[in-house]
Amino acid sequence: MANIHLIIGEDDYLVSETAKKLTGDGTGLEVVDSNMATNAELQLKDLVEVDSSFSTPPFLDPVKTTWWKNVKFLPQSGKGGPSEDVKEGLEKFARKLASLPPSDNQKLIISGPKLLMSSIFAKTLKPVAEFAVFASGKPWERAREAVDRVRELAADMNLKFDRGAAELFVARVGTDSRSLISELGKMRDYLGPEEHVVTEAAIGDVTSQGVGVEPEVWSVTDAVGERNLAKAMDALKRFEGGAGFAVFMTTVLEKFFRQLVELADAQEKGCLDKATEGMAPFAVRKNTQFLRNWTLRELRVARARLLMMRERAVSSGASVDVLLISEIVRICRRQAAGGGRR
């Protein structure tokens, strides 16, 4: 097993927990934290300290682990990479590690949010180090991984999610593990010792929206997709009254109906699987359920009316918020068998 470990990822909890498993009970642990190393001078100073720590064999303890954490200046693509001096220092350190592997009773852990795997630093260490990379991936991929993770975290608290509730929980909280754990703790307290199932209703009552998570516009589109008028009106209250409400909401809903039109058309042609390639699995399930509530003609009419409403919202100086609410009511109502509304 390699004694040099690189742990890369922007989820601080996952990175820290992975590193802690390698540090064991903490015997002989020396930590160099570069969280505040914001310039080249401090970064090079930390590099020298890590080199010194790792080059010094254990003295009183039987083993020694050096953990260099929060290294935000590892080579990476785009902005935020190291200066040329720091880059050269990192590459020199990597060559030293590759040529002089540590003894069996020594371990080096380097953790940080990003690392360009094609960099000289990474390539030099690949033959002698073990990498654990929590890739950022596409947004839906991160969400899917977070849904699997939050189910495991919930099980540790003797909780389980009702159908669809785990996806809702992640959509509201975000994908950061520490935030998910914090909100699960709140949920555990809210439900009490006798209740173990996390429902959508409980999430709506107690779960806070995560920092940086987009406003829960999905609550509007989900309700409209279900043709649940009461639920849609309740969801709209969270946005109503804000600046540009009508423009924003017509844009969101038009896009939503455009996608449903494409999926419904594909379904009629027998190629729905092809149309949903690359879509998140939970999104496929959700949209497929929505299609049961609409005919293709209804979807096309709804989209056309929302496009007209958006034009009016953009061009009109007067508020059309009330008209938009009326239009959503009209769209959600089902056609009766004779063509009238019900």
mmCIF file of C-alpha atoms in Angstrom:
data_model
loop_
_atom_site.group_PDB
_atom_site.id
_atom_site.type_symbol
_atom_site.label_atom_id
_atom_site.label_comp_id
_atom_site.label_asym_id
_atom_site.label_seq_id
_atom_site.Cartn_x
_atom_site.Cartn_y
_atom_site.Cartn_z
ATOM 1 C CA MET A 1 0.000 0.000 0.000
ATOM 2 C CA ALA A 2 1.274 3.479 -0.906
ATOM 3 C CA ASN A 3 2.420 5.703 1.927
ATOM 4 C CA ILE A 4 1.799 8.892 -0.057
ATOM 5 C CA HIS A 5 -1.837 9.930 -0.462
ATOM 6 C CA LEU A 6 -3.440 12.777 -2.386
ATOM 7 C CA ILE A 7 -7.068 13.541 -1.546
ATOM 8 C CA ILE A 8 -8.695 16.022 -3.901
ATOM 9 C CA GLY A 9 -12.210 17.456 -3.771
ATOM 10 C CA GLU A 10 -14.263 20.541 -3.002
ATOM 11 C CA ASP A 11 -16.476 18.738 -0.481
ATOM 12 C CA ASP A 12 -14.516 19.455 2.699
ATOM 13 C CA TYR A 13 -16.334 16.778 4.694
ATOM 14 C CA LEU A 14 -15.530 13.972 2.249
ATOM 15 C CA VAL A 15 -11.908 15.067 2.001
ATOM 16 C CA SER A 16 -11.478 15.355 5.772
ATOM 17 C CA GLU A 17 -13.184 12.051 6.544
ATOM 18 C CA THR A 18 -11.031 10.246 3.979
ATOM 19 C CA ALA A 19 -7.877 11.769 5.456
ATOM 20 C CA LYS A 20 -8.916 10.925 9.017
ATOM 21 C CA LYS A 21 -9.237 7.255 8.099
ATOM 22 C CA LEU A 22 -5.591 7.358 7.043
ATOM 23 C CA THR A 23 -4.390 9.108 10.200
ATOM 24 C CA GLY A 24 -5.744 6.344 12.439
ATOM 25 C CA ASP A 25 -5.735 7.228 16.129
ATOM 26 C CA GLY A 26 -3.558 10.297 15.536
ATOM 27 C CA THR A 27 -0.327 8.771 16.831
ATOM 28 C CA GLY A 28 2.659 10.662 15.415
ATOM 29 C CA LEU A 29 0.436 13.038 13.455
ATOM 30 C CA GLU A 30 1.828 16.398 12.333
ATOM 31 C CA VAL A 31 -0.528 18.780 10.518
ATOM 32 C CA VAL A 32 0.429 21.651 8.235
ATOM 33 C CA ASP A 33 -2.671 23.695 7.395
ATOM 34 C CA SER A 34 -2.325 25.952 4.340
ATOM 35 C CA ASN A 35 -5.807 27.428 4.583
ATOM 36 C CA MET A 36 -4.363 30.893 5.238
ATOM 37 C CA ALA A 37 -1.466 30.604 2.780
ATOM 38 C CA THR A 38 -2.775 33.232 0.387
ATOM 39 C CA ASN A 39 0.468 34.360 -1.213
ATOM 40 C CA ALA A 40 3.602 32.759 -2.661
ATOM 41 C CA GLU A 41 5.746 33.520 0.383
ATOM 42 C CA LEU A 42 3.402 31.732 2.794
ATOM 43 C CA GLN A 43 2.856 28.871 0.365
ATOM 44 C CA LEU A 44 6.584 28.253 -0.033
ATOM 45 C CA LYS A 45 6.987 28.476 3.739
ATOM 46 C CA ASP A 46 4.374 25.729 4.209
ATOM 47 C CA LEU A 47 6.048 23.625 1.530
ATOM 48 C CA VAL A 48 9.363 23.835 3.382
ATOM 49 C CA GLU A 49 7.617 22.885 6.646
ATOM 50 C CA VAL A 50 5.969 19.856 5.039
ATOM 51 C CA ASP A 51 9.241 18.774 3.451
ATOM 52 C CA SER A 52 11.007 19.096 6.803
ATOM 53 C CA SER A 53 8.289 17.163 8.649
ATOM 54 C CA PHE A 54 8.232 14.348 6.135
ATOM 55 C CA SER A 55 12.021 14.176 5.923
ATOM 56 C CA THR A 56 12.298 13.697 9.694
ATOM 57 C CA PRO A 57 11.691 10.081 10.737
ATOM 58 C CA PRO A 58 9.584 9.272 13.805
ATOM 59 C CA PHE A 59 11.417 9.801 17.072
ATOM 60 C CA LEU A 60 9.363 8.798 20.095
ATOM 61 C CA ASP A 61 6.315 7.399 18.278
ATOM 62 C CA PRO A 62 6.432 4.147 16.297
ATOM 63 C CA VAL A 63 4.849 5.822 13.254
ATOM 64 C CA LYS A 64 4.639 9.302 11.793
ATOM 65 C CA THR A 65 2.031 10.905 9.520
ATOM 66 C CA THR A 66 2.360 14.326 7.930
ATOM 67 C CA TRP A 67 -0.961 15.775 6.775
ATOM 68 C CA TRP A 68 -0.692 18.795 4.505
ATOM 69 C CA LYS A 69 -4.269 20.052 4.349
ATOM 70 C CA ASN A 70 -6.194 22.810 2.537
ATOM 71 C CA VAL A 71 -3.577 23.089 -0.204
ATOM 72 C CA LYS A 72 -5.532 25.399 -2.485
ATOM 73 C CA PHE A 73 -2.545 26.231 -4.685
ATOM 74 C CA LEU A 74 -1.888 22.861 -6.264
ATOM 75 C CA PRO A 75 -1.598 22.974 -10.091
ATOM 76 C CA GLN A 76 -5.041 23.398 -11.625
ATOM 77 C CA SER A 77 -6.700 24.566 -14.815
ATOM 78 C CA GLY A 78 -7.884 28.149 -15.151
ATOM 79 C CA LYS A 79 -7.383 30.745 -12.442
ATOM 80 C CA GLY A 80 -6.257 29.952 -8.904
ATOM 81 C CA GLY A 81 -3.163 27.917 -9.704
ATOM 82 C CA PRO A 82 0.250 28.499 -8.092
ATOM 83 C CA SER A 83 2.767 31.144 -9.071
ATOM 84 C CA GLU A 84 5.769 29.998 -11.099
ATOM 85 C CA ASP A 85 7.978 29.883 -7.980
ATOM 86 C CA VAL A 86 5.465 27.784 -6.061
ATOM 87 C CA LYS A 87 4.832 25.565 -9.086
ATOM 88 C CA GLU A 88 8.564 24.866 -9.405
ATOM 89 C CA GLY A 89 8.765 24.152 -5.662
ATOM 90 C CA LEU A 90 5.883 21.672 -5.861
ATOM 91 C CA GLU A 91 7.424 19.895 -8.828
ATOM 92 C CA LYS A 92 10.787 19.650 -7.070
ATOM 93 C CA PHE A 93 9.071 18.220 -3.982
ATOM 94 C CA ALA A 94 7.201 15.683 -6.139
ATOM 95 C CA ARG A 95 10.435 14.523 -7.761
ATOM 96 C CA LYS A 96 11.994 14.084 -4.334
ATOM 97 C CA LEU A 97 9.047 11.973 -3.152
ATOM 98 C CA ALA A 98 9.163 9.858 -6.289
ATOM 99 C CA SER A 99 12.899 9.162 -5.986
ATOM 100 C CA LEU A 100 12.970 8.589 -2.213
ATOM 101 C CA PRO A 101 9.811 6.709 -1.176
ATOM 102 C CA PRO A 102 9.026 6.876 2.554
ATOM 103 C CA SER A 103 9.710 4.051 4.982
ATOM 104 C CA ASP A 104 6.873 1.770 6.041
ATOM 105 C CA ASN A 105 6.307 3.670 9.297
ATOM 106 C CA GLN A 106 5.877 7.063 7.594
ATOM 107 C CA LYS A 107 2.930 8.495 5.714
ATOM 108 C CA LEU A 108 2.274 11.711 3.795
ATOM 109 C CA ILE A 109 -1.238 13.012 3.100
ATOM 110 C CA ILE A 110 -1.817 15.995 0.809
ATOM 111 C CA SER A 111 -5.391 17.285 0.532
ATOM 112 C CA GLY A 112 -6.866 20.178 -1.385
ATOM 113 C CA PRO A 113 -9.890 21.192 -3.474
ATOM 114 C CA LYS A 114 -8.388 20.947 -6.973
ATOM 115 C CA LEU A 115 -5.541 19.327 -8.849
ATOM 116 C CA LEU A 116 -4.855 19.203 -12.575
ATOM 117 C CA MET A 117 -4.173 15.526 -13.152
ATOM 118 C CA SER A 118 -2.181 16.276 -16.298
ATOM 119 C CA SER A 119 0.221 18.560 -14.410
ATOM 120 C CA ILE A 120 3.872 17.602 -13.892
ATOM 121 C CA PHE A 121 3.245 17.502 -10.135
ATOM 122 C CA ALA A 122 0.436 14.944 -10.448
ATOM 123 C CA LYS A 123 2.145 12.865 -13.135
ATOM 124 C CA THR A 124 5.347 12.649 -11.107
ATOM 125 C CA LEU A 125 3.470 11.340 -8.060
ATOM 126 C CA LYS A 126 1.155 8.896 -9.839
ATOM 127 C CA PRO A 127 3.620 5.942 -9.748
ATOM 128 C CA VAL A 128 4.261 6.284 -6.005
ATOM 129 C CA ALA A 129 1.050 7.771 -4.584
ATOM 130 C CA GLU A 130 -2.537 6.735 -4.061
ATOM 131 C CA PHE A 131 -5.135 9.241 -5.326
ATOM 132 C CA ALA A 132 -8.652 9.767 -3.987
ATOM 133 C CA VAL A 133 -10.375 12.293 -6.244
ATOM 134 C CA PHE A 134 -13.900 13.490 -5.564
ATOM 135 C CA ALA A 135 -14.521 15.036 -8.973
ATOM 136 C CA SER A 136 -16.929 17.942 -9.287
ATOM 137 C CA GLY A 137 -18.608 16.489 -12.405
ATOM 138 C CA LYS A 138 -21.765 17.842 -13.988
ATOM 139 C CA PRO A 139 -24.390 19.374 -11.655
ATOM 140 C CA TRP A 140 -26.789 16.430 -12.037
ATOM 141 C CA GLU A 141 -23.949 13.972 -11.411
ATOM 142 C CA ARG A 142 -23.059 15.777 -8.173
ATOM 143 C CA ALA A 143 -26.724 15.751 -7.203
ATOM 144 C CA ARG A 144 -27.038 12.020 -7.921
ATOM 145 C CA GLU A 145 -23.966 11.255 -5.804
ATOM 146 C CA ALA A 146 -25.315 13.503 -3.029
ATOM 147 C CA VAL A 147 -28.659 11.653 -3.069
ATOM 148 C CA ASP A 148 -26.881 8.319 -2.562
ATOM 149 C CA ARG A 149 -24.706 9.869 0.154
ATOM 150 C CA VAL A 150 -27.580 11.504 2.040
ATOM 151 C CA ARG A 151 -29.435 8.188 2.179
ATOM 152 C CA GLU A 152 -26.390 6.614 3.837
ATOM 153 C CA LEU A 153 -26.027 9.553 6.231
ATOM 154 C CA ALA A 154 -29.722 9.340 7.091
ATOM 155 C CA ALA A 155 -29.425 5.622 7.833
ATOM 156 C CA ASP A 156 -26.695 6.431 10.371
ATOM 157 C CA MET A 157 -29.306 8.584 12.166
ATOM 158 C CA ASN A 158 -31.967 5.856 11.938
ATOM 159 C CA LEU A 159 -33.818 7.797 9.233
ATOM 160 C CA LYS A 160 -35.002 6.856 5.772
ATOM 161 C CA PHE A 161 -36.471 8.966 2.988
ATOM 162 C CA ASP A 162 -39.936 8.598 1.564
ATOM 163 C CA ARG A 163 -40.100 8.082 -2.208
ATOM 164 C CA GLY A 164 -38.684 11.145 -3.973
ATOM 165 C CA ALA A 165 -37.857 12.909 -0.703
ATOM 166 C CA ALA A 166 -34.084 12.367 -0.882
ATOM 167 C CA GLU A 167 -33.934 14.164 -4.241
ATOM 168 C CA LEU A 168 -36.032 16.982 -2.817
ATOM 169 C CA PHE A 169 -33.783 17.232 0.241
ATOM 170 C CA VAL A 170 -30.627 17.556 -1.896
ATOM 171 C CA ALA A 171 -32.310 20.036 -4.243
ATOM 172 C CA ARG A 172 -33.052 22.281 -1.278
ATOM 173 C CA VAL A 173 -29.870 21.863 0.803
ATOM 174 C CA GLY A 174 -27.287 21.405 -1.953
ATOM 175 C CA THR A 175 -24.568 18.791 -2.345
ATOM 176 C CA ASP A 176 -22.176 19.844 0.428
ATOM 177 C CA SER A 177 -21.911 16.956 2.903
ATOM 178 C CA ARG A 178 -21.531 19.086 6.036
ATOM 179 C CA SER A 179 -24.716 20.979 5.155
ATOM 180 C CA LEU A 180 -26.544 17.721 4.496
ATOM 181 C CA ILE A 181 -25.472 16.336 7.879
ATOM 182 C CA SER A 182 -26.487 19.548 9.646
ATOM 183 C CA GLU A 183 -29.947 19.552 8.066
ATOM 184 C CA LEU A 184 -30.390 15.838 8.771
ATOM 185 C CA GLY A 185 -29.650 16.572 12.418
ATOM 186 C CA LYS A 186 -32.398 19.195 12.423
ATOM 187 C CA MET A 187 -34.735 16.706 10.782
ATOM 188 C CA ARG A 188 -33.915 14.052 13.394
ATOM 189 C CA ASP A 189 -34.818 16.500 16.184
ATOM 190 C CA TYR A 190 -37.972 17.627 14.362
ATOM 191 C CA LEU A 191 -39.324 14.117 13.801
ATOM 192 C CA GLY A 192 -38.607 12.952 17.318
ATOM 193 C CA PRO A 193 -37.606 9.461 18.521
ATOM 194 C CA GLU A 194 -40.735 7.665 17.271
ATOM 195 C CA GLU A 195 -40.724 8.803 13.634
ATOM 196 C CA HIS A 196 -38.093 7.642 11.137
ATOM 197 C CA VAL A 197 -39.424 8.535 7.681
ATOM 198 C CA VAL A 198 -38.437 11.848 6.076
ATOM 199 C CA THR A 199 -41.338 13.043 3.906
ATOM 200 C CA GLU A 200 -41.632 15.908 1.444
ATOM 201 C CA ALA A 201 -43.950 17.654 3.907
ATOM 202 C CA ALA A 202 -41.358 17.427 6.704
ATOM 203 C CA ILE A 203 -38.680 18.822 4.390
ATOM 204 C CA GLY A 204 -40.937 21.759 3.553
ATOM 205 C CA ASP A 205 -41.518 22.408 7.257
ATOM 206 C CA VAL A 206 -37.984 22.295 8.637
ATOM 207 C CA THR A 207 -35.234 22.087 6.006
ATOM 208 C CA SER A 208 -33.359 25.302 5.192
ATOM 209 C CA GLN A 209 -32.249 26.218 1.715
ATOM 210 C CA GLY A 210 -28.502 25.832 1.334
ATOM 211 C CA VAL A 211 -26.146 28.764 0.776
ATOM 212 C CA GLY A 212 -25.666 29.292 -2.945
ATOM 213 C CA VAL A 213 -28.534 26.956 -3.856
ATOM 214 C CA GLU A 214 -30.850 28.466 -6.419
ATOM 215 C CA PRO A 215 -34.321 29.516 -5.218
ATOM 216 C CA GLU A 216 -36.597 26.510 -5.170
ATOM 217 C CA VAL A 217 -38.182 27.195 -8.548
ATOM 218 C CA TRP A 218 -38.438 23.433 -8.997
ATOM 219 C CA SER A 219 -41.263 23.548 -6.418
ATOM 220 C CA VAL A 220 -43.308 25.586 -8.917
ATOM 221 C CA THR A 221 -42.498 23.464 -11.955
ATOM 222 C CA ASP A 222 -43.103 20.235 -10.031
ATOM 223 C CA ALA A 223 -46.527 21.433 -8.889
ATOM 224 C CA VAL A 224 -47.469 22.597 -12.388
ATOM 225 C CA GLY A 225 -46.203 19.312 -13.857
ATOM 226 C CA GLU A 226 -48.471 17.470 -11.436
ATOM 227 C CA ARG A 227 -51.336 19.872 -12.332
ATOM 228 C CA ASN A 228 -51.730 20.423 -8.599
ATOM 229 C CA LEU A 229 -53.128 23.955 -8.514
ATOM 230 C CA ALA A 230 -53.137 24.398 -4.734
ATOM 231 C CA LYS A 231 -49.525 23.276 -4.510
ATOM 232 C CA ALA A 232 -48.540 25.560 -7.404
ATOM 233 C CA MET A 233 -50.165 28.604 -5.812
ATOM 234 C CA ASP A 234 -48.399 27.911 -2.524
ATOM 235 C CA ALA A 235 -45.040 27.549 -4.281
ATOM 236 C CA LEU A 236 -45.552 30.772 -6.260
ATOM 237 C CA LYS A 237 -45.976 32.756 -3.035
ATOM 238 C CA ARG A 238 -42.242 32.334 -2.384
ATOM 239 C CA PHE A 239 -41.481 34.322 -5.538
ATOM 240 C CA GLU A 240 -44.471 36.604 -5.996
ATOM 241 C CA GLY A 241 -43.828 40.280 -5.371
ATOM 242 C CA GLY A 242 -40.152 40.123 -6.284
ATOM 243 C CA ALA A 243 -38.673 42.320 -8.971
ATOM 244 C CA GLY A 244 -39.200 40.869 -12.435
ATOM 245 C CA PHE A 245 -41.440 38.118 -11.099
ATOM 246 C CA ALA A 246 -43.503 37.719 -14.292
ATOM 247 C CA VAL A 247 -40.498 37.724 -16.641
ATOM 248 C CA PHE A 248 -38.603 35.253 -14.477
ATOM 249 C CA MET A 249 -41.503 32.860 -13.947
ATOM 250 C CA THR A 250 -42.696 32.848 -17.561
ATOM 251 C CA THR A 251 -39.120 32.118 -18.656
ATOM 252 C CA VAL A 252 -38.828 29.206 -16.220
ATOM 253 C CA LEU A 253 -42.217 27.736 -17.063
ATOM 254 C CA GLU A 254 -41.798 28.133 -20.838
ATOM 255 C CA LYS A 255 -38.512 26.222 -20.626
ATOM 256 C CA PHE A 256 -40.204 23.569 -18.490
ATOM 257 C CA PHE A 257 -43.052 23.085 -20.995
ATOM 258 C CA ARG A 258 -40.632 23.151 -23.937
ATOM 259 C CA GLN A 259 -38.836 20.158 -22.415
ATOM 260 C CA LEU A 260 -42.097 18.316 -21.732
ATOM 261 C CA VAL A 261 -43.222 18.950 -25.331
ATOM 262 C CA GLU A 262 -39.988 17.406 -26.617
ATOM 263 C CA LEU A 263 -40.344 14.399 -24.302
ATOM 264 C CA ALA A 264 -44.037 13.891 -25.097
ATOM 265 C CA ASP A 265 -43.320 14.081 -28.818
ATOM 266 C CA ALA A 266 -40.513 11.537 -28.405
ATOM 267 C CA GLN A 267 -42.809 9.297 -26.375
ATOM 268 C CA GLU A 268 -45.428 9.308 -29.141
ATOM 269 C CA LYS A 269 -42.723 8.368 -31.647
ATOM 270 C CA GLY A 270 -41.448 5.560 -29.417
ATOM 271 C CA CYS A 271 -38.007 7.072 -28.793
ATOM 272 C CA LEU A 272 -38.317 8.426 -25.253
ATOM 273 C CA ASP A 273 -35.218 6.530 -24.088
ATOM 274 C CA LYS A 274 -33.101 8.295 -26.693
ATOM 275 C CA ALA A 275 -34.585 11.684 -25.763
ATOM 276 C CA THR A 276 -33.676 11.220 -22.089
ATOM 277 C CA GLU A 277 -30.072 10.103 -22.653
ATOM 278 C CA GLY A 278 -27.739 12.063 -20.388
ATOM 279 C CA MET A 279 -30.596 13.209 -18.127
ATOM 280 C CA ALA A 280 -30.384 12.517 -14.405
ATOM 281 C CA PRO A 281 -32.245 9.270 -13.579
ATOM 282 C CA PHE A 282 -34.477 10.923 -10.975
ATOM 283 C CA ALA A 283 -35.302 13.692 -13.495
ATOM 284 C CA VAL A 284 -36.301 11.057 -16.053
ATOM 285 C CA ARG A 285 -38.628 9.421 -13.536
ATOM 286 C CA LYS A 286 -40.141 12.732 -12.530
ATOM 287 C CA ASN A 287 -40.732 13.984 -16.090
ATOM 288 C CA THR A 288 -42.168 10.628 -17.162
ATOM 289 C CA GLN A 289 -44.705 10.933 -14.349
ATOM 290 C CA PHE A 290 -45.555 14.484 -15.454
ATOM 291 C CA LEU A 291 -46.279 13.301 -19.007
ATOM 292 C CA ARG A 292 -49.151 11.202 -17.688
ATOM 293 C CA ASN A 293 -50.973 14.394 -16.703
ATOM 294 C CA TRP A 294 -50.889 16.085 -20.124
ATOM 295 C CA THR A 295 -51.684 15.503 -23.755
ATOM 296 C CA LEU A 296 -49.116 16.664 -26.274
ATOM 297 C CA ARG A 297 -51.580 19.290 -27.514
ATOM 298 C CA GLU A 298 -52.106 20.655 -23.997
ATOM 299 C CA LEU A 299 -48.352 20.984 -23.526
ATOM 300 C CA ARG A 300 -47.945 22.834 -26.804
ATOM 301 C CA VAL A 301 -50.806 25.208 -26.034
ATOM 302 C CA ALA A 302 -49.455 25.890 -22.541
ATOM 303 C CA ARG A 303 -46.005 26.680 -23.907
ATOM 304 C CA ALA A 304 -47.435 28.990 -26.593
ATOM 305 C CA ARG A 305 -49.520 30.913 -24.056
ATOM 306 C CA LEU A 306 -46.522 31.314 -21.743
ATOM 307 C CA LEU A 307 -44.437 32.643 -24.639
ATOM 308 C CA MET A 308 -47.115 35.264 -25.329
ATOM 309 C CA MET A 309 -47.300 36.101 -21.631
ATOM 310 C CA ARG A 310 -43.532 36.525 -21.487
ATOM 311 C CA GLU A 311 -43.580 38.920 -24.445
ATOM 312 C CA ARG A 312 -46.227 40.936 -22.690
ATOM 313 C CA ALA A 313 -44.262 40.925 -19.422
ATOM 314 C CA VAL A 314 -41.099 42.112 -21.176
ATOM 315 C CA SER A 315 -42.697 44.792 -23.352
ATOM 316 C CA SER A 316 -45.359 46.119 -20.988
ATOM 317 C CA GLY A 317 -44.507 48.787 -18.463
ATOM 318 C CA ALA A 318 -47.421 47.700 -16.283
ATOM 319 C CA SER A 319 -47.317 44.744 -13.919
ATOM 320 C CA VAL A 320 -48.745 41.544 -15.346
ATOM 321 C CA ASP A 321 -48.223 39.452 -12.217
ATOM 322 C CA VAL A 322 -51.955 38.947 -11.651
ATOM 323 C CA LEU A 323 -52.458 37.962 -15.283
ATOM 324 C CA LEU A 324 -49.660 35.417 -14.986
ATOM 325 C CA ILE A 325 -51.265 33.843 -11.925
ATOM 326 C CA SER A 326 -54.555 33.611 -13.817
ATOM 327 C CA GLU A 327 -52.752 32.005 -16.759
ATOM 328 C CA ILE A 328 -51.160 29.378 -14.519
ATOM 329 C CA VAL A 329 -54.597 28.612 -13.042
ATOM 330 C CA ARG A 330 -55.971 28.214 -16.558
ATOM 331 C CA ILE A 331 -53.109 25.946 -17.650
ATOM 332 C CA CYS A 332 -53.374 23.666 -14.624
ATOM 333 C CA ARG A 333 -57.086 23.068 -15.013
ATOM 334 C CA ARG A 334 -57.871 19.875 -16.859
ATOM 335 C CA GLN A 335 -60.017 19.748 -19.976
ATOM 336 C CA ALA A 336 -63.360 18.091 -19.433
ATOM 337 C CA ALA A 337 -64.483 15.408 -21.863
ATOM 338 C CA GLY A 338 -66.625 17.909 -23.817
ATOM 339 C CA GLY A 339 -63.795 20.390 -24.202
ATOM 340 C CA GLY A 340 -64.707 22.639 -21.277
ATOM 341 C CA ARG A 341 -62.700 23.264 -18.127
ATOM 342 C CA ARG A 342 -63.210 21.443 -14.890
#
